[in-house]
């Protein structure tokens, strides 16, 4: 790795920002744990009797959805913290969560479409409330990121986007509970998160729990990496502003 | 009756893997670009570039 040589002590924060790698061992371990989930789900988890192999998408689809919820939740918490404390670190955390949520929601909807095409006979159904609300959440997350890119003033950017970040998180309980709102839905009733015990056989349940831990770890590792990227970007921008003012 | 869904299973797992790996790659590339930009600014090349 090339070291940054800085000849002015006033720009030292830029150098320290690059001391911490964006893609480091934590992210590699998280990716390896997800790879282990692939192996466990593909080779060491029994086939579901009716759906066959495609049911194994469940071990990625649902944990990824939960990862997206966690990322959106972190965006909301960061946004609340920013509105309260006006700390740019909270704003940066919220931004990191939103970007990871955007990626995870694309993964969720892509896998869901592939699964739905086999099981439901359609790639997409607008009338399914969970599908529509998940897409709506993705639009809110994208709007959050676009809004951030459109506003130059950091204070205004942080305040406006924080409001959107909090509103996005309010959709999560509606997405989870949407199957209770109407009888017209393709998604099944909750298998894991419901008042009764999870209705999965033990081998499938263990695979799901491993996948849940691995994808939660990946979510946090990606947000951590994206946060560090934000630190680097802000350091470079501060450096350029300082040079420009000099 | 079990549905023959192996290809859909492979497609779903592949899509997830590709999207995550591409995103990690974008993080790495963006970080490298920022590092290069910081080096240029630190060395003063940007004033002539």
Tab-separated table of C-alpha atoms in Angstrom:
chain	number	residue	atom	x	y	z
A	1	UNK	CA	0.000	0.000	0.000
A	2	UNK	CA	1.309	3.448	-0.906
A	3	UNK	CA	1.715	5.748	2.052
A	4	UNK	CA	0.385	9.245	1.724
A	5	UNK	CA	3.042	11.836	2.367
A	6	UNK	CA	1.618	15.072	3.593
A	7	UNK	CA	3.816	18.126	3.804
A	8	UNK	CA	1.383	20.206	5.790
A	9	UNK	CA	0.358	19.220	9.309
A	10	UNK	CA	-3.029	20.901	8.864
A	11	UNK	CA	-4.164	18.145	6.500
A	12	UNK	CA	-3.160	15.296	8.786
A	13	UNK	CA	-6.755	14.016	9.179
A	14	UNK	CA	-6.689	12.894	5.539
A	15	UNK	CA	-3.708	10.670	6.228
A	16	UNK	CA	-5.262	9.160	9.353
A	17	UNK	CA	-8.507	8.522	7.446
A	18	UNK	CA	-6.576	6.261	5.091
A	19	UNK	CA	-4.901	4.357	7.912
A	20	UNK	CA	-8.082	2.317	8.213
A	21	UNK	CA	-8.790	0.170	5.190
A	22	UNK	CA	-12.305	0.084	3.768
A	23	UNK	CA	-12.058	-3.568	2.734
A	24	UNK	CA	-10.313	-5.186	5.687
A	25	UNK	CA	-10.268	-8.533	7.489
A	26	UNK	CA	-13.664	-7.979	9.146
A	27	UNK	CA	-15.338	-7.776	5.751
A	28	UNK	CA	-13.412	-10.790	4.475
A	29	UNK	CA	-14.501	-12.823	7.517
A	30	UNK	CA	-18.107	-11.726	6.967
A	31	UNK	CA	-17.945	-12.771	3.303
A	32	UNK	CA	-16.387	-16.100	4.309
A	33	UNK	CA	-19.195	-16.706	6.808
A	34	UNK	CA	-21.763	-16.068	4.080
A	35	UNK	CA	-19.875	-18.492	1.828
A	36	UNK	CA	-20.167	-21.049	4.641
A	37	UNK	CA	-23.920	-20.454	4.664
A	38	UNK	CA	-23.975	-21.229	0.938
A	39	UNK	CA	-22.274	-24.567	1.598
A	40	UNK	CA	-24.473	-25.395	4.599
A	41	UNK	CA	-27.691	-24.522	2.744
A	42	UNK	CA	-26.758	-26.233	-0.511
A	43	UNK	CA	-25.158	-29.420	0.760
A	44	UNK	CA	-26.164	-29.988	4.382
A	45	UNK	CA	-29.808	-28.930	4.527
A	46	UNK	CA	-32.596	-31.237	3.338
A	47	UNK	CA	-34.787	-30.455	0.354
A	48	UNK	CA	-38.267	-29.210	1.075
A	49	UNK	CA	-40.799	-31.805	-0.080
A	50	UNK	CA	-42.944	-29.668	-2.405
A	51	UNK	CA	-40.675	-26.876	-3.637
A	52	UNK	CA	-37.446	-28.787	-4.043
A	53	UNK	CA	-34.131	-26.969	-4.390
A	54	UNK	CA	-35.604	-23.517	-4.934
A	55	UNK	CA	-36.838	-23.441	-1.324
A	56	UNK	CA	-33.190	-23.116	-0.297
A	57	UNK	CA	-33.402	-19.507	-1.483
A	58	UNK	CA	-35.181	-18.941	1.826
A	59	UNK	CA	-31.836	-19.168	3.695
A	60	UNK	CA	-30.561	-16.174	1.748
A	61	UNK	CA	-33.745	-14.320	0.896
A	62	UNK	CA	-35.088	-13.833	4.415
A	63	UNK	CA	-31.733	-13.140	6.183
A	64	UNK	CA	-30.913	-10.591	3.470
A	65	UNK	CA	-34.282	-8.946	4.043
A	66	UNK	CA	-33.529	-8.809	7.768
A	67	UNK	CA	-30.106	-7.358	6.944
A	68	UNK	CA	-31.821	-4.661	4.885
A	69	UNK	CA	-34.149	-3.912	7.808
A	70	UNK	CA	-31.135	-3.629	10.140
A	71	UNK	CA	-29.418	-1.285	7.679
A	72	UNK	CA	-32.539	0.878	7.365
A	73	UNK	CA	-32.852	0.813	11.169
A	74	UNK	CA	-29.252	2.006	11.528
A	75	UNK	CA	-30.026	4.793	9.045
A	76	UNK	CA	-32.982	5.828	11.183
A	77	UNK	CA	-30.980	5.696	14.427
A	78	UNK	CA	-28.126	7.650	12.838
A	79	UNK	CA	-30.637	10.166	11.519
A	80	UNK	CA	-32.249	10.625	14.938
A	81	UNK	CA	-28.816	10.994	16.521
A	82	UNK	CA	-27.833	13.574	13.910
A	83	UNK	CA	-30.979	15.647	14.398
A	84	UNK	CA	-30.400	15.525	18.146
A	85	UNK	CA	-26.636	15.938	18.426
A	86	UNK	CA	-25.665	17.475	15.043
A	87	UNK	CA	-22.736	15.080	14.989
A	88	UNK	CA	-21.466	14.407	11.469
A	89	UNK	CA	-20.480	10.858	12.488
A	90	UNK	CA	-24.156	10.030	13.004
A	91	UNK	CA	-24.972	11.461	9.569
A	92	UNK	CA	-22.177	9.396	8.028
A	93	UNK	CA	-23.481	6.246	9.760
A	94	UNK	CA	-26.985	6.924	8.449
A	95	UNK	CA	-25.617	7.357	4.923
A	96	UNK	CA	-23.669	4.085	5.183
A	97	UNK	CA	-26.753	2.219	6.352
A	98	UNK	CA	-28.841	3.558	3.485
A	99	UNK	CA	-26.380	2.504	0.813
A	100	UNK	CA	-26.081	-1.025	2.214
A	101	UNK	CA	-29.877	-1.207	2.539
A	102	UNK	CA	-30.239	-0.231	-1.130
A	103	UNK	CA	-27.947	-3.076	-2.189
A	104	UNK	CA	-29.573	-5.633	0.103
A	105	UNK	CA	-33.066	-4.696	-1.049
A	106	UNK	CA	-32.011	-5.290	-4.655
A	107	UNK	CA	-30.687	-8.715	-3.595
A	108	UNK	CA	-33.935	-9.480	-1.755
A	109	UNK	CA	-36.193	-8.478	-4.639
A	110	UNK	CA	-34.048	-10.234	-7.267
A	111	UNK	CA	-33.994	-13.513	-5.362
A	112	UNK	CA	-37.649	-13.164	-4.508
A	113	UNK	CA	-38.552	-12.711	-8.171
A	114	UNK	CA	-36.612	-15.827	-9.161
A	115	UNK	CA	-38.281	-17.792	-6.374
A	116	UNK	CA	-41.723	-16.353	-7.151
A	117	UNK	CA	-41.405	-17.170	-10.844
A	118	UNK	CA	-41.099	-20.854	-9.926
A	119	UNK	CA	-43.545	-21.084	-7.033
A	120	UNK	CA	-46.138	-18.428	-7.840
A	121	UNK	CA	-45.774	-18.475	-11.622
A	122	UNK	CA	-44.979	-14.763	-11.772
A	123	UNK	CA	-41.893	-12.596	-11.365
A	124	UNK	CA	-43.835	-9.823	-9.664
A	125	UNK	CA	-47.342	-9.018	-8.435
A	126	UNK	CA	-48.217	-5.419	-7.671
A	127	UNK	CA	-51.161	-6.450	-5.538
A	128	UNK	CA	-48.992	-8.379	-3.066
A	129	UNK	CA	-48.567	-5.830	-0.246
A	130	UNK	CA	-45.149	-7.079	0.866
A	131	UNK	CA	-43.713	-6.848	-2.651
A	132	UNK	CA	-45.154	-3.374	-3.209
A	133	UNK	CA	-44.058	-2.070	0.207
A	134	UNK	CA	-40.554	-3.502	-0.170
A	135	UNK	CA	-40.219	-1.745	-3.520
A	136	UNK	CA	-41.551	1.432	-1.902
A	137	UNK	CA	-38.916	1.137	0.838
A	138	UNK	CA	-36.258	0.767	-1.842
A	139	UNK	CA	-37.565	3.941	-3.538
A	140	UNK	CA	-37.364	5.791	-0.212
A	141	UNK	CA	-33.773	4.599	0.306
A	142	UNK	CA	-32.820	5.621	-3.244
A	143	UNK	CA	-34.528	8.988	-2.710
A	144	UNK	CA	-32.490	9.377	0.486
A	145	UNK	CA	-29.244	8.780	-1.423
A	146	UNK	CA	-30.252	11.015	-4.347
A	147	UNK	CA	-31.254	13.780	-1.944
A	148	UNK	CA	-27.858	13.596	-0.280
A	149	UNK	CA	-26.164	13.900	-3.637
A	150	UNK	CA	-28.251	16.933	-4.583
A	151	UNK	CA	-27.504	19.129	-1.555
A	152	UNK	CA	-24.068	20.663	-1.092
A	153	UNK	CA	-24.515	22.253	2.313
A	154	UNK	CA	-23.635	19.533	4.874
A	155	UNK	CA	-26.009	20.802	7.563
A	156	UNK	CA	-28.988	21.048	5.247
A	157	UNK	CA	-28.110	17.711	3.641
A	158	UNK	CA	-27.949	16.018	7.025
A	159	UNK	CA	-31.247	17.471	8.270
A	160	UNK	CA	-33.312	16.834	5.145
A	161	UNK	CA	-32.011	13.332	4.559
A	162	UNK	CA	-32.438	12.458	8.256
A	163	UNK	CA	-36.177	13.055	7.966
A	164	UNK	CA	-36.354	10.697	4.990
A	165	UNK	CA	-34.178	8.135	6.777
A	166	UNK	CA	-36.530	8.044	9.750
A	167	UNK	CA	-39.637	7.806	7.552
A	168	UNK	CA	-38.133	4.859	5.667
A	169	UNK	CA	-37.753	2.845	8.860
A	170	UNK	CA	-41.430	3.354	9.666
A	171	UNK	CA	-42.244	1.135	6.672
A	172	UNK	CA	-40.533	-1.943	8.157
A	173	UNK	CA	-43.310	-3.063	10.552
A	174	UNK	CA	-45.855	-2.567	7.768
A	175	UNK	CA	-43.802	-4.790	5.450
A	176	UNK	CA	-43.529	-7.543	8.059
A	177	UNK	CA	-47.189	-7.374	9.087
A	178	UNK	CA	-48.559	-6.808	5.564
A	179	UNK	CA	-49.703	-10.440	5.225
A	180	UNK	CA	-52.141	-9.821	8.070
A	181	UNK	CA	-53.730	-6.769	6.408
A	182	UNK	CA	-55.410	-8.563	3.526
A	183	UNK	CA	-56.190	-12.063	2.331
A	184	UNK	CA	-54.904	-11.152	-1.131
A	185	UNK	CA	-51.189	-11.844	-0.798
A	186	UNK	CA	-48.654	-14.234	-2.305
A	187	UNK	CA	-46.204	-14.258	0.585
A	188	UNK	CA	-46.876	-16.937	3.216
A	189	UNK	CA	-47.737	-16.092	6.786
A	190	UNK	CA	-44.670	-15.601	9.054
A	191	UNK	CA	-42.699	-18.801	9.659
A	192	UNK	CA	-40.066	-17.421	12.038
A	193	UNK	CA	-41.207	-14.178	13.621
A	194	UNK	CA	-44.674	-14.889	14.989
A	195	UNK	CA	-46.189	-15.377	18.452
A	196	UNK	CA	-45.918	-19.183	18.191
A	197	UNK	CA	-42.748	-21.247	17.823
A	198	UNK	CA	-41.010	-21.178	14.411
A	199	UNK	CA	-42.585	-23.757	12.117
A	200	UNK	CA	-39.384	-25.044	10.526
A	201	UNK	CA	-37.849	-28.502	11.016
A	202	UNK	CA	-34.754	-28.366	13.240
A	203	UNK	CA	-32.183	-28.825	10.439
A	204	UNK	CA	-33.740	-26.024	8.406
A	205	UNK	CA	-34.074	-23.868	11.499
A	206	UNK	CA	-30.365	-24.274	12.316
A	207	UNK	CA	-29.417	-23.340	8.757
A	208	UNK	CA	-31.655	-20.298	8.943
A	209	UNK	CA	-30.159	-19.194	12.273
A	210	UNK	CA	-26.605	-19.591	10.917
A	211	UNK	CA	-27.606	-17.594	7.841
A	212	UNK	CA	-29.220	-14.923	9.999
A	213	UNK	CA	-26.031	-14.503	12.060
A	214	UNK	CA	-23.833	-14.477	8.935
A	215	UNK	CA	-25.935	-11.920	7.070
A	216	UNK	CA	-26.266	-9.712	10.140
A	217	UNK	CA	-22.477	-9.821	10.422
A	218	UNK	CA	-22.160	-8.996	6.708
A	219	UNK	CA	-24.586	-6.099	7.075
A	220	UNK	CA	-22.572	-4.617	9.939
A	221	UNK	CA	-19.253	-5.244	8.141
A	222	UNK	CA	-20.510	-3.522	4.983
A	223	UNK	CA	-21.882	-0.552	6.934
A	224	UNK	CA	-18.561	-0.308	8.766
A	225	UNK	CA	-16.710	-0.372	5.437
A	226	UNK	CA	-19.019	2.232	3.909
A	227	UNK	CA	-18.648	4.419	7.002
A	228	UNK	CA	-14.867	4.331	6.594
A	229	UNK	CA	-15.269	5.304	2.948
A	230	UNK	CA	-17.317	8.280	4.122
A	231	UNK	CA	-14.544	9.249	6.529
A	232	UNK	CA	-12.032	9.137	3.694
A	233	UNK	CA	-14.272	11.184	1.387
A	234	UNK	CA	-14.878	13.843	4.038
A	235	UNK	CA	-11.166	14.010	4.819
A	236	UNK	CA	-10.302	14.551	1.161
A	237	UNK	CA	-13.029	17.194	0.783
A	238	UNK	CA	-11.771	18.980	3.901
A	239	UNK	CA	-8.264	18.837	2.527
A	240	UNK	CA	-9.365	20.300	-0.811
A	241	UNK	CA	-11.333	23.058	0.901
A	242	UNK	CA	-8.325	23.922	2.983
A	243	UNK	CA	-6.058	23.989	-0.050
A	244	UNK	CA	-8.600	26.078	-1.936
A	245	UNK	CA	-8.879	28.583	0.892
A	246	UNK	CA	-5.102	28.864	1.287
B	1	UNK	CA	-44.346	-33.880	-6.041
B	2	UNK	CA	-41.004	-32.104	-6.035
B	3	UNK	CA	-40.664	-29.353	-8.612
B	4	UNK	CA	-37.433	-29.373	-10.638
B	5	UNK	CA	-36.103	-26.060	-9.440
B	6	UNK	CA	-32.360	-26.571	-9.255
B	7	UNK	CA	-31.575	-23.986	-11.944
B	8	UNK	CA	-33.632	-21.340	-10.135
B	9	UNK	CA	-31.827	-22.148	-6.905
B	10	UNK	CA	-28.451	-21.712	-8.636
B	11	UNK	CA	-29.624	-18.492	-10.312
B	12	UNK	CA	-30.828	-17.008	-7.014
B	13	UNK	CA	-27.643	-17.834	-5.145
B	14	UNK	CA	-25.532	-16.530	-8.037
B	15	UNK	CA	-27.418	-13.231	-8.248
B	16	UNK	CA	-26.939	-12.633	-4.515
B	17	UNK	CA	-23.227	-13.458	-4.670
B	18	UNK	CA	-22.592	-11.282	-7.724
B	19	UNK	CA	-24.429	-8.263	-6.303
B	20	UNK	CA	-22.588	-8.411	-2.970
B	21	UNK	CA	-19.175	-8.953	-4.581
B	22	UNK	CA	-19.770	-6.100	-7.052
B	23	UNK	CA	-20.747	-3.809	-4.176
B	24	UNK	CA	-17.609	-4.728	-2.207
B	25	UNK	CA	-15.573	-4.071	-5.365
B	26	UNK	CA	-17.138	-0.606	-5.723
B	27	UNK	CA	-16.191	0.158	-2.110
B	28	UNK	CA	-12.606	-0.855	-2.790
B	29	UNK	CA	-12.404	1.113	-6.061
B	30	UNK	CA	-13.904	4.248	-4.519
B	31	UNK	CA	-11.445	4.033	-1.640
B	32	UNK	CA	-8.527	3.664	-4.048
B	33	UNK	CA	-9.686	6.700	-6.020
B	34	UNK	CA	-9.984	8.763	-2.858
B	35	UNK	CA	-6.507	7.706	-1.821
B	36	UNK	CA	-5.121	8.736	-5.210
B	37	UNK	CA	-6.960	12.046	-4.973
B	38	UNK	CA	-5.583	12.639	-1.497
B	39	UNK	CA	-2.056	11.860	-2.682
B	40	UNK	CA	-2.418	14.267	-5.592
B	41	UNK	CA	-3.722	17.026	-3.383
B	42	UNK	CA	-1.027	16.389	-0.798
B	43	UNK	CA	1.727	16.594	-3.394
B	44	UNK	CA	0.219	19.705	-4.949
B	45	UNK	CA	-0.240	18.132	-8.383
B	46	UNK	CA	-3.875	19.078	-8.407
B	47	UNK	CA	-2.981	22.740	-8.756
B	48	UNK	CA	-1.522	21.967	-12.172
B	49	UNK	CA	-3.835	19.152	-13.247
